[in-house]
Tab-separated table of C-alpha atoms and ligand atoms in Angstrom:
chain	number	residue	atom	x	y	z
A	218	MET	CA	10.426	-9.821	32.518
A	219	ILE	CA	14.012	-9.790	33.534
A	220	ASP	CA	16.598	-7.065	33.414
A	221	PHE	CA	19.712	-7.165	31.273
A	222	THR	CA	22.753	-5.077	30.405
A	223	PHE	CA	24.271	-4.547	26.991
A	224	SER	CA	27.411	-6.602	26.297
A	225	GLU	CA	30.742	-5.051	25.210
A	226	GLU	CA	30.005	-6.228	21.672
A	227	GLN	CA	26.559	-4.611	21.646
A	228	GLU	CA	27.962	-1.332	22.982
A	229	LEU	CA	30.619	-1.448	20.295
A	230	LEU	CA	27.956	-1.981	17.634
A	231	ARG	CA	26.001	1.005	18.926
A	232	ARG	CA	29.066	3.267	18.892
A	233	SER	CA	30.240	2.214	15.450
A	234	ALA	CA	26.707	2.442	14.004
A	235	ARG	CA	26.258	5.934	15.422
A	236	GLU	CA	29.573	7.058	14.001
A	237	PHE	CA	28.846	5.531	10.598
A	238	PHE	CA	25.300	6.895	10.262
A	239	GLU	CA	26.280	10.349	11.518
A	240	SER	CA	29.259	10.695	9.192
A	241	GLU	CA	28.104	8.786	6.089
A	242	LEU	CA	24.312	9.001	6.091
A	243	ARG	CA	23.265	12.210	7.819
A	244	PRO	CA	24.843	14.462	5.156
A	245	LEU	CA	22.748	12.661	2.495
A	246	SER	CA	19.398	12.405	4.252
A	247	GLU	CA	17.965	15.673	3.068
A	248	SER	CA	18.696	14.878	-0.597
A	249	ILE	CA	17.499	11.263	-0.259
A	250	ASP	CA	14.122	12.703	0.796
A	251	ARG	CA	14.047	15.590	-1.685
A	252	GLU	CA	15.022	13.482	-4.682
A	253	ALA	CA	13.092	10.392	-3.480
A	254	LYS	CA	16.182	8.438	-4.449
A	255	PHE	CA	17.080	4.926	-3.272
A	256	PRO	CA	20.464	5.392	-1.546
A	257	ALA	CA	22.267	2.504	-3.268
A	258	ASP	CA	25.789	3.590	-2.202
A	259	ILE	CA	24.886	3.707	1.481
A	260	ILE	CA	23.140	0.335	1.286
A	261	ARG	CA	26.261	-1.134	-0.341
A	262	LYS	CA	28.468	0.347	2.402
A	263	MET	CA	26.076	-0.950	5.073
A	264	GLY	CA	26.536	-4.376	3.523
A	265	GLN	CA	30.314	-4.031	3.809
A	266	MET	CA	29.925	-3.018	7.462
A	267	GLY	CA	27.887	-6.191	8.092
A	268	TYR	CA	24.734	-4.187	8.904
A	269	MET	CA	22.476	-5.966	6.385
A	270	GLY	CA	22.704	-9.183	8.393
A	271	VAL	CA	23.120	-8.109	12.012
A	272	PRO	CA	20.588	-10.588	13.506
A	273	VAL	CA	21.712	-13.460	11.261
A	274	PRO	CA	24.152	-15.980	12.831
A	275	GLU	CA	27.726	-15.864	11.577
A	276	ARG	CA	27.472	-19.311	9.975
A	277	TYR	CA	24.908	-17.858	7.579
A	278	GLY	CA	26.981	-14.804	6.708
A	279	GLY	CA	25.596	-12.451	9.377
A	280	ALA	CA	27.076	-10.575	12.318
A	281	GLY	CA	25.419	-12.889	14.879
A	282	LEU	CA	24.306	-10.034	17.126
A	283	GLY	CA	20.731	-11.212	17.579
A	284	LYS	CA	17.568	-9.168	18.046
A	285	VAL	CA	19.155	-6.925	20.667
A	286	GLY	CA	21.977	-6.036	18.268
A	287	TYR	CA	19.494	-5.571	15.450
A	288	CYS	CA	17.329	-3.248	17.567
A	289	LEU	CA	20.414	-1.236	18.577
A	290	LEU	CA	21.281	-0.813	14.910
A	291	MET	CA	17.703	0.123	14.008
A	292	GLU	CA	17.546	2.618	16.879
A	293	GLU	CA	20.718	4.352	15.673
A	294	LEU	CA	19.454	4.314	12.099
A	295	GLY	CA	16.043	5.631	13.180
A	296	ARG	CA	17.822	8.682	14.669
A	297	VAL	CA	19.180	9.577	11.251
A	298	ASP	CA	17.074	8.428	8.306
A	299	ALA	CA	13.646	6.785	8.189
A	300	SER	CA	13.951	5.782	4.513
A	301	VAL	CA	17.051	3.693	5.153
A	302	THR	CA	15.448	2.332	8.338
A	303	THR	CA	12.550	1.081	6.212
A	304	ILE	CA	14.847	-0.414	3.571
A	305	LEU	CA	16.845	-2.281	6.227
A	306	ALA	CA	13.720	-3.511	8.040
A	307	ALA	CA	12.153	-4.815	4.820
A	308	HIS	CA	15.379	-6.581	3.872
A	309	CYS	CA	16.481	-7.856	7.229
A	310	SER	CA	13.294	-8.647	9.151
A	311	LEU	CA	10.739	-9.318	6.459
A	312	GLY	CA	13.062	-10.598	3.742
A	313	SER	CA	15.628	-12.570	5.762
A	314	ILE	CA	14.004	-13.770	9.013
A	315	PRO	CA	11.622	-16.156	7.162
A	316	LEU	CA	14.678	-17.843	5.619
A	317	LEU	CA	16.511	-18.003	8.938
A	318	TYR	CA	13.506	-19.371	10.817
A	319	PHE	CA	11.903	-21.622	8.208
A	320	GLY	CA	14.389	-22.171	5.360
A	321	SER	CA	16.145	-25.453	4.564
A	322	GLU	CA	19.951	-25.533	4.798
A	323	GLU	CA	20.128	-25.286	0.986
A	324	GLN	CA	17.801	-22.249	0.950
A	325	LYS	CA	19.840	-20.565	3.692
A	326	GLU	CA	23.068	-21.192	1.789
A	327	ARG	CA	21.641	-19.943	-1.498
A	328	TYR	CA	19.549	-16.961	-0.322
A	329	LEU	CA	20.249	-16.029	3.295
A	330	VAL	CA	24.058	-15.923	3.107
A	331	PRO	CA	24.244	-13.353	0.257
A	332	ALA	CA	21.421	-11.312	1.848
A	333	ALA	CA	23.188	-11.190	5.213
A	334	ARG	CA	26.424	-10.129	3.499
A	335	GLY	CA	24.553	-7.314	1.753
A	336	ARG	CA	25.147	-8.761	-1.729
A	337	THR	CA	21.445	-9.125	-2.458
A	338	ILE	CA	18.373	-7.153	-1.394
A	339	HIS	CA	15.153	-8.833	-0.306
A	340	SER	CA	11.491	-7.843	-0.390
A	341	PHE	CA	8.384	-9.295	1.306
A	342	ASN	CA	5.183	-9.680	-0.733
A	343	LEU	CA	2.097	-10.311	1.381
A	344	SER	CA	-0.380	-7.417	0.889
A	345	GLU	CA	-2.641	-7.235	-2.131
A	346	PRO	CA	-5.164	-4.728	-3.487
A	347	GLU	CA	-7.993	-6.586	-1.682
A	348	ALA	CA	-5.967	-7.945	1.268
A	349	GLY	CA	-4.286	-5.425	3.573
A	350	SER	CA	-5.196	-5.790	7.251
A	351	ASP	CA	-7.066	-9.006	6.426
A	352	ALA	CA	-3.918	-10.746	5.255
A	353	ALA	CA	-5.499	-14.228	5.229
A	354	SER	CA	-7.771	-13.144	2.353
A	355	ILE	CA	-4.975	-12.960	-0.237
A	356	ARG	CA	-5.935	-14.101	-3.741
A	357	THR	CA	-2.577	-14.786	-5.367
A	358	THR	CA	-2.553	-18.474	-6.262
A	359	ALA	CA	0.211	-21.064	-6.461
A	360	VAL	CA	-0.852	-24.092	-8.464
A	361	ARG	CA	1.222	-27.277	-8.781
A	362	ASP	CA	2.485	-28.063	-12.265
A	363	GLY	CA	4.716	-31.144	-12.255
A	364	SER	CA	7.392	-30.415	-9.701
A	365	ASP	CA	6.922	-26.628	-9.922
A	366	PHE	CA	4.356	-24.097	-8.699
A	367	ILE	CA	2.831	-21.463	-10.976
A	368	LEU	CA	2.116	-18.125	-9.264
A	369	ASN	CA	-0.580	-15.700	-10.419
A	370	GLY	CA	-1.670	-12.522	-8.646
A	371	THR	CA	-0.854	-8.943	-7.696
A	372	LYS	CA	1.123	-7.751	-4.687
A	373	LEU	CA	1.008	-4.260	-3.225
A	374	TRP	CA	3.233	-2.095	-1.022
A	375	ALA	CA	6.350	-4.102	-1.767
A	376	THR	CA	9.111	-2.203	0.019
A	377	ASN	CA	12.438	-2.593	-1.878
A	378	GLY	CA	10.327	-3.893	-4.779
A	379	LYS	CA	12.311	-1.937	-7.340
A	380	GLU	CA	15.751	-3.049	-6.172
A	381	ALA	CA	15.161	-6.509	-4.735
A	382	ASP	CA	16.900	-9.592	-6.082
A	383	VAL	CA	14.728	-11.978	-4.057
A	384	PHE	CA	11.054	-11.864	-3.015
A	385	ILE	CA	9.398	-13.767	-0.187
A	386	VAL	CA	5.915	-14.279	-1.627
A	387	PHE	CA	2.729	-15.612	-0.049
A	388	ALA	CA	0.142	-17.394	-2.176
A	389	VAL	CA	-2.864	-19.660	-1.805
A	390	THR	CA	-2.163	-23.355	-2.440
A	391	ASP	CA	-5.512	-24.623	-1.112
A	392	ARG	CA	-8.397	-22.146	-1.107
A	393	LYS	CA	-10.638	-24.412	1.032
A	394	GLN	CA	-8.225	-24.323	3.964
A	395	GLY	CA	-8.364	-20.535	4.549
A	396	ALA	CA	-5.273	-19.280	6.446
A	397	ARG	CA	-4.001	-22.893	6.542
A	398	GLY	CA	-4.058	-23.015	2.748
A	399	ILE	CA	-1.436	-20.280	2.299
A	400	SER	CA	2.191	-21.127	1.455
A	401	ALA	CA	5.414	-19.117	1.240
A	402	PHE	CA	7.754	-19.074	-1.755
A	403	ILE	CA	11.174	-17.699	-2.624
A	404	VAL	CA	11.107	-15.956	-5.999
A	405	GLU	CA	14.141	-14.656	-7.851
A	406	ARG	CA	13.929	-11.417	-9.795
A	407	GLY	CA	14.952	-13.141	-13.016
A	408	TYR	CA	12.023	-15.568	-13.101
A	409	ASP	CA	9.800	-15.138	-16.161
A	410	GLY	CA	6.403	-13.501	-15.618
A	411	LEU	CA	7.404	-10.991	-12.956
A	412	ARG	CA	6.333	-7.425	-13.787
A	413	PHE	CA	6.774	-4.255	-11.768
A	414	GLY	CA	4.389	-1.310	-11.409
A	415	SER	CA	5.476	2.285	-10.979
A	416	GLU	CA	6.718	3.609	-7.667
A	417	GLU	CA	4.295	5.164	-5.179
A	418	ASP	CA	4.826	8.902	-4.675
A	419	LYS	CA	4.810	8.861	-0.887
A	420	MET	CA	4.433	11.572	1.760
A	421	GLY	CA	7.434	10.253	3.731
A	422	ILE	CA	10.164	7.580	3.694
A	423	ARG	CA	10.654	8.812	0.152
A	424	GLY	CA	14.057	7.188	-0.330
A	425	SER	CA	12.554	3.714	-0.034
A	426	SER	CA	10.814	2.223	-3.049
A	427	THR	CA	7.257	0.957	-2.709
A	428	LEU	CA	5.510	-0.638	-5.647
A	429	GLN	CA	3.049	-3.074	-7.043
A	430	ILE	CA	4.325	-6.418	-8.395
A	431	TYR	CA	2.451	-8.607	-10.851
A	432	TYR	CA	2.976	-12.362	-10.910
A	433	ASP	CA	1.826	-13.546	-14.326
A	434	GLY	CA	2.325	-17.291	-14.453
A	435	VAL	CA	5.646	-17.194	-12.599
A	436	ARG	CA	7.134	-20.692	-12.466
A	437	VAL	CA	8.727	-21.401	-9.101
A	438	PRO	CA	10.663	-24.634	-8.565
A	439	ARG	CA	9.441	-26.865	-5.755
A	440	GLU	CA	12.704	-26.418	-3.831
A	441	ASN	CA	11.721	-22.747	-3.432
A	442	LEU	CA	8.682	-23.568	-1.307
A	443	LEU	CA	9.644	-22.001	2.036
A	444	GLY	CA	8.695	-24.111	5.046
A	445	GLU	CA	5.873	-26.581	4.805
A	446	GLN	CA	3.045	-26.209	2.302
A	447	GLY	CA	0.077	-24.611	4.105
A	448	LYS	CA	2.241	-22.976	6.780
A	449	GLY	CA	2.714	-19.709	4.920
A	450	PHE	CA	0.348	-17.627	7.026
A	451	SER	CA	2.019	-18.660	10.237
A	452	ILE	CA	5.422	-17.913	8.638
A	453	ALA	CA	4.185	-14.432	7.672
A	454	MET	CA	2.818	-13.751	11.177
A	455	THR	CA	5.973	-14.943	12.966
A	456	THR	CA	8.064	-12.832	10.611
A	457	LEU	CA	5.880	-9.791	11.259
A	458	ASP	CA	6.270	-10.285	15.027
A	459	VAL	CA	10.040	-9.873	14.647
A	460	GLY	CA	9.561	-7.073	12.131
A	461	ARG	CA	7.390	-5.127	14.567
A	462	LEU	CA	10.136	-5.295	17.211
A	463	SER	CA	12.662	-3.801	14.837
A	464	LEU	CA	10.254	-1.086	13.673
A	465	ALA	CA	9.737	-0.153	17.309
A	466	ALA	CA	13.501	0.299	17.589
A	467	GLY	CA	13.491	2.629	14.570
A	468	SER	CA	10.677	4.666	16.126
A	469	LEU	CA	12.603	4.809	19.404
A	470	GLY	CA	15.556	6.333	17.525
A	471	ALA	CA	13.245	8.849	15.835
A	472	SER	CA	11.748	9.824	19.213
A	473	ARG	CA	15.199	10.390	20.672
A	474	ARG	CA	16.229	12.524	17.713
A	475	ALA	CA	13.042	14.600	17.932
A	476	ILE	CA	13.883	15.352	21.573
A	477	GLU	CA	17.499	16.243	20.695
A	478	LEU	CA	16.279	18.658	18.007
A	479	ALA	CA	13.696	20.171	20.368
A	480	LEU	CA	16.406	20.707	22.970
A	481	GLN	CA	18.840	22.241	20.496
A	482	HIS	CA	16.195	24.712	19.418
A	483	ALA	CA	14.793	25.435	22.879
A	484	ARG	CA	18.221	26.152	24.353
A	485	ASN	CA	19.032	28.669	21.615
A	486	ARG	CA	15.708	30.371	21.028
A	487	VAL	CA	15.256	33.311	23.390
A	488	GLN	CA	11.778	34.692	24.083
A	489	PHE	CA	10.580	36.806	26.988
A	490	GLY	CA	14.223	37.366	27.942
A	491	ARG	CA	15.372	33.742	28.343
A	492	PRO	CA	15.844	30.528	26.342
A	493	ILE	CA	12.449	28.903	25.811
A	494	ALA	CA	13.875	25.695	27.388
A	495	GLU	CA	13.553	27.538	30.693
A	496	HIS	CA	9.820	28.088	30.244
A	497	GLN	CA	7.586	25.589	31.979
A	498	ALA	CA	5.328	25.187	28.927
A	499	ILE	CA	8.313	23.788	27.022
A	500	GLN	CA	9.630	21.754	29.950
A	501	PHE	CA	6.276	19.979	30.289
A	502	LYS	CA	6.555	18.940	26.650
A	503	LEU	CA	10.120	17.696	27.237
A	504	ALA	CA	8.904	15.802	30.297
A	505	ASP	CA	6.189	13.960	28.341
A	506	MET	CA	8.503	13.171	25.437
A	507	GLY	CA	11.249	11.965	27.794
A	508	MET	CA	8.930	9.747	29.876
A	509	LYS	CA	7.432	7.971	26.907
A	510	THR	CA	10.790	7.475	25.204
A	511	GLU	CA	12.608	6.099	28.261
A	512	ALA	CA	9.739	3.703	29.080
A	513	LEU	CA	9.760	2.460	25.490
A	514	ARG	CA	13.491	1.864	25.602
A	515	TYR	CA	13.365	-0.371	28.684
A	516	PHE	CA	10.397	-2.328	27.353
A	517	LEU	CA	11.945	-2.827	23.907
A	518	TYR	CA	15.295	-4.220	24.993
A	519	ASN	CA	13.717	-6.559	27.531
A	520	VAL	CA	11.497	-8.038	24.831
A	521	ALA	CA	14.368	-8.197	22.319
A	522	SER	CA	16.590	-10.022	24.793
A	523	ARG	CA	13.808	-12.523	25.517
A	524	ALA	CA	13.409	-13.063	21.757
A	525	ASP	CA	17.156	-13.804	21.618
A	526	ARG	CA	16.847	-16.348	24.406
A	527	MET	CA	14.022	-18.045	22.472
A	528	GLY	CA	16.441	-18.690	19.583
A	529	ASN	CA	15.981	-18.989	15.844
A	530	GLN	CA	13.911	-22.204	15.682
A	531	PRO	CA	10.221	-21.345	16.158
A	532	ALA	CA	9.438	-25.079	16.337
A	533	THR	CA	11.262	-25.200	19.698
A	534	TRP	CA	9.461	-22.187	21.269
A	535	THR	CA	7.066	-22.803	24.125
A	536	GLU	CA	3.458	-21.719	23.607
A	537	ASN	CA	3.976	-19.090	26.290
A	538	ASP	CA	7.061	-17.624	24.574
A	539	ARG	CA	5.256	-17.493	21.237
A	540	ARG	CA	2.234	-15.722	22.731
A	541	SER	CA	4.406	-13.240	24.605
A	542	LEU	CA	6.404	-12.379	21.512
A	543	THR	CA	3.233	-11.731	19.512
A	544	ARG	CA	1.674	-9.647	22.278
A	545	HIS	CA	4.795	-7.668	23.153
A	546	ALA	CA	5.779	-7.040	19.548
A	547	ALA	CA	2.296	-5.649	18.866
A	548	MET	CA	2.411	-3.539	22.042
A	549	LEU	CA	5.831	-2.193	21.102
A	550	LYS	CA	4.763	-1.354	17.568
A	551	VAL	CA	1.860	0.748	18.916
A	552	LEU	CA	3.767	2.353	21.775
A	553	ALA	CA	6.794	3.154	19.666
A	554	SER	CA	5.009	4.528	16.608
A	555	GLU	CA	2.680	6.657	18.723
A	556	THR	CA	5.603	7.864	20.851
A	557	ALA	CA	7.495	8.846	17.708
A	558	SER	CA	4.458	10.639	16.272
A	559	PHE	CA	3.947	12.417	19.589
A	560	CYS	CA	7.601	13.417	19.899
A	561	VAL	CA	7.971	14.757	16.361
A	562	ASP	CA	4.717	16.664	16.723
A	563	GLU	CA	5.767	18.248	20.030
A	564	SER	CA	9.279	18.896	18.765
A	565	LEU	CA	7.867	20.633	15.689
A	566	GLN	CA	5.630	22.706	17.947
A	567	ILE	CA	8.663	23.739	20.017
A	568	HIS	CA	10.406	24.773	16.767
A	569	GLY	CA	7.450	27.111	16.077
A	570	GLY	CA	7.113	28.460	12.519
A	571	THR	CA	10.664	27.319	11.693
A	572	GLY	CA	9.594	23.689	12.119
A	573	PHE	CA	6.934	24.145	9.448
A	574	THR	CA	9.518	24.940	6.781
A	575	ARG	CA	11.269	22.511	4.476
A	576	ARG	CA	14.668	23.637	5.772
A	577	THR	CA	14.339	21.773	9.059
A	578	GLU	CA	14.995	18.118	9.811
A	579	ILE	CA	11.915	17.999	12.023
A	580	GLU	CA	9.653	18.738	9.040
A	581	ARG	CA	10.980	15.625	7.270
A	582	MET	CA	10.704	13.598	10.460
A	583	TYR	CA	7.084	14.683	10.844
A	584	ARG	CA	6.244	13.283	7.380
A	585	ASP	CA	8.367	10.159	7.865
A	586	ALA	CA	6.922	9.211	11.265
A	587	ARG	CA	3.337	8.845	10.070
A	588	ILE	CA	3.843	5.564	8.212
A	589	SER	CA	4.903	3.731	11.385
A	590	GLU	CA	1.302	3.746	12.610
A	591	ILE	CA	0.263	2.077	9.348
A	592	TYR	CA	2.829	-0.307	7.860
A	593	GLU	CA	3.653	-3.845	8.995
A	594	GLY	CA	0.149	-3.969	10.486
A	595	THR	CA	-1.871	-0.873	11.357
A	596	ASN	CA	-2.082	0.125	15.008
A	597	GLU	CA	-5.746	-0.878	14.929
A	598	ILE	CA	-4.684	-4.429	13.986
A	599	GLN	CA	-2.020	-4.378	16.722
A	600	ARG	CA	-4.655	-3.401	19.287
A	601	MET	CA	-6.839	-6.238	18.033
A	602	VAL	CA	-3.931	-8.703	18.433
A	603	ILE	CA	-3.125	-7.385	21.930
A	604	GLY	CA	-6.777	-7.335	22.997
A	605	ARG	CA	-7.437	-10.897	21.789
A	606	ASN	CA	-4.265	-12.095	23.480
A	607	ILE	CA	-5.112	-10.508	26.835
A	608	ALA	CA	-8.767	-11.575	26.692
A	609	ARG	CA	-7.689	-15.193	26.130
A	610	TYR	CA	-4.675	-15.509	28.398
A	611	GLY	CA	-4.721	-12.544	30.776
A	612	LEU	CA	-1.531	-10.653	31.608
A	613	GLU	CA	1.686	-12.564	32.234
B	920	CAA	N1	2.541	-16.224	14.964
B	920	CAA	C1	2.334	-17.450	14.472
B	920	CAA	N2	1.124	-17.867	13.992
B	920	CAA	C2	0.103	-16.994	14.041
B	920	CAA	C3	0.257	-15.684	14.564
B	920	CAA	C4	1.537	-15.312	15.037
B	920	CAA	N3	1.762	-14.086	15.534
B	920	CAA	N4	-0.922	-15.044	14.484
B	920	CAA	C5	-1.787	-15.891	13.936
B	920	CAA	N5	-1.157	-17.059	13.667
B	920	CAA	C6	-1.768	-18.283	13.128
B	920	CAA	C7	-2.875	-18.751	14.070
B	920	CAA	O1	-2.343	-19.603	15.076
B	920	CAA	C8	-3.805	-19.480	13.135
B	920	CAA	O2	-3.242	-20.750	12.852
B	920	CAA	P1	-4.135	-22.095	13.017
B	920	CAA	O3	-5.290	-21.950	12.063
B	920	CAA	O4	-3.198	-23.170	12.638
B	920	CAA	O5	-4.580	-22.113	14.444
B	920	CAA	C9	-3.707	-18.692	11.847
B	920	CAA	O6	-2.443	-17.993	11.902
B	920	CAA	C10	-4.839	-17.694	11.671
B	920	CAA	O7	-4.812	-16.818	12.786
B	920	CAA	P2	-6.016	-15.849	13.141
B	920	CAA	O8	-7.283	-16.668	13.201
B	920	CAA	O9	-5.632	-15.056	14.339
B	920	CAA	O10	-6.076	-14.943	11.826
B	920	CAA	P3	-6.996	-13.667	11.553
B	920	CAA	O11	-7.227	-13.676	10.083
B	920	CAA	O12	-8.151	-13.597	12.460
B	920	CAA	O13	-6.086	-12.401	11.983
B	920	CAA	C11	-4.284	-10.819	11.783
B	920	CAA	C12	-4.800	-12.262	11.659
B	920	CAA	C13	-3.535	-10.729	13.076
B	920	CAA	C14	-5.352	-9.762	11.695
B	920	CAA	C15	-3.364	-10.726	10.568
B	920	CAA	O14	-4.109	-10.822	9.374
B	920	CAA	C16	-2.504	-9.497	10.545
B	920	CAA	O15	-1.486	-9.423	11.234
B	920	CAA	N6	-2.880	-8.497	9.690
B	920	CAA	C17	-2.011	-7.388	9.412
B	920	CAA	C18	-1.163	-7.736	8.224
B	920	CAA	C19	0.091	-6.935	8.137
B	920	CAA	O16	0.779	-6.706	9.126
B	920	CAA	N7	0.407	-6.537	6.903
B	920	CAA	C20	1.606	-5.778	6.645
B	920	CAA	C21	2.425	-6.479	5.595
B	920	CAA	S1	4.112	-5.973	5.483
B	920	CAA	C22	4.106	-4.433	4.797
B	920	CAA	O17	3.505	-3.535	5.320
B	920	CAA	C23	4.896	-4.235	3.528
B	920	CAA	C24	6.282	-3.794	3.732
B	920	CAA	O18	7.136	-4.112	2.907
B	920	CAA	C25	6.696	-2.920	4.872
């Protein structure tokens, strides 16, 4: 691992993102959660700011700020609103990275450019009722019919499902080949045969939509096959590697905010004749939260900068780079989500009874943080990926 410093441009992005999210988003966060309402206006403004395509190169309509820039944005967003963090991650990592990494020039022009400019919203459809952690066991089929494919099946947990214009969908093209018989497709909302279930009533990230999608004989033109036929599983896994990095950045932001809120409270709350921040019991909590969060930060940006050096063409990556990305992304997902859960829990404890009431931000953060240990691959799956990787190749 090598060290790095943020460039002028990256620092500028961080400052402008913080200013934007603090002034435009923070005042809305409480109502986004309470009303479980997709924040369409903010998403539109984020598009105008160029935030919906931060990691996408400029020639495809993005800001060209790479994974480091994207993680900076996600960290700032994670400090303010977990629903919007989820919406951005589903659009930008899961819905756009497959196009950037595996799309043809025509597909990038047609789908990636508008997504990066924030004119369209994307969703990623991998999970199914019978295929969650075991993603290779999906049952949705894609059968050739002339020059088209016909898709049949049910997808679950589709973030942005209600609002998306474009869906990156995984389906079986050759059952006998197992994971090598899965292919990826680009599906437009207007295609016939697409039906949408009702929204999940979730415990947290309530401003993001999550729903079931039914593909009933959806006809997809051959030019919307993404990457090579049979490479879909690998496309999904590579995409999830990048997605896990960005989720870690969101969790880092949430951890930092939980510490800020704990500090604000502990400096003001006086018990036994002095602010509780001066009591060792509280300082030990701050010490643990601070250690975990700082360590996470250094790890994350090192990995993100290595991912930037690897570039946007997976075919050119060395085997070692690919393995490291998979391992480190999984490690970061676990470390970051568990750090965020730890920090919001400790911060809530420092708030005492006040933190248990709906009037505090920490109460919302406590509910929001929980999903990070589950979505985009449970932490149990991440540990399996890390363990397999270390058992096979040892540490770097
Ligand atoms: N990058 C590229 N290719 C990869 C890869 C990676 N990280 N991991 C695996 N592959 C390839 C392998 O090389 C192998 O290819 P070959 O057959 O050509 O050698 C193939 O994929 C199968 O790999 P495995 O044998 O390792 O597959 P497995 O079935 O044993 O395990 C798994 C795979 C890691 C458990 C995987 O199923 C997994 O990540 N599960 C979790 C799924 C997940 O994260 N779901 C969340 C979906 S997104 C979501 O939550 C919705 C949302 O909108 C937020």
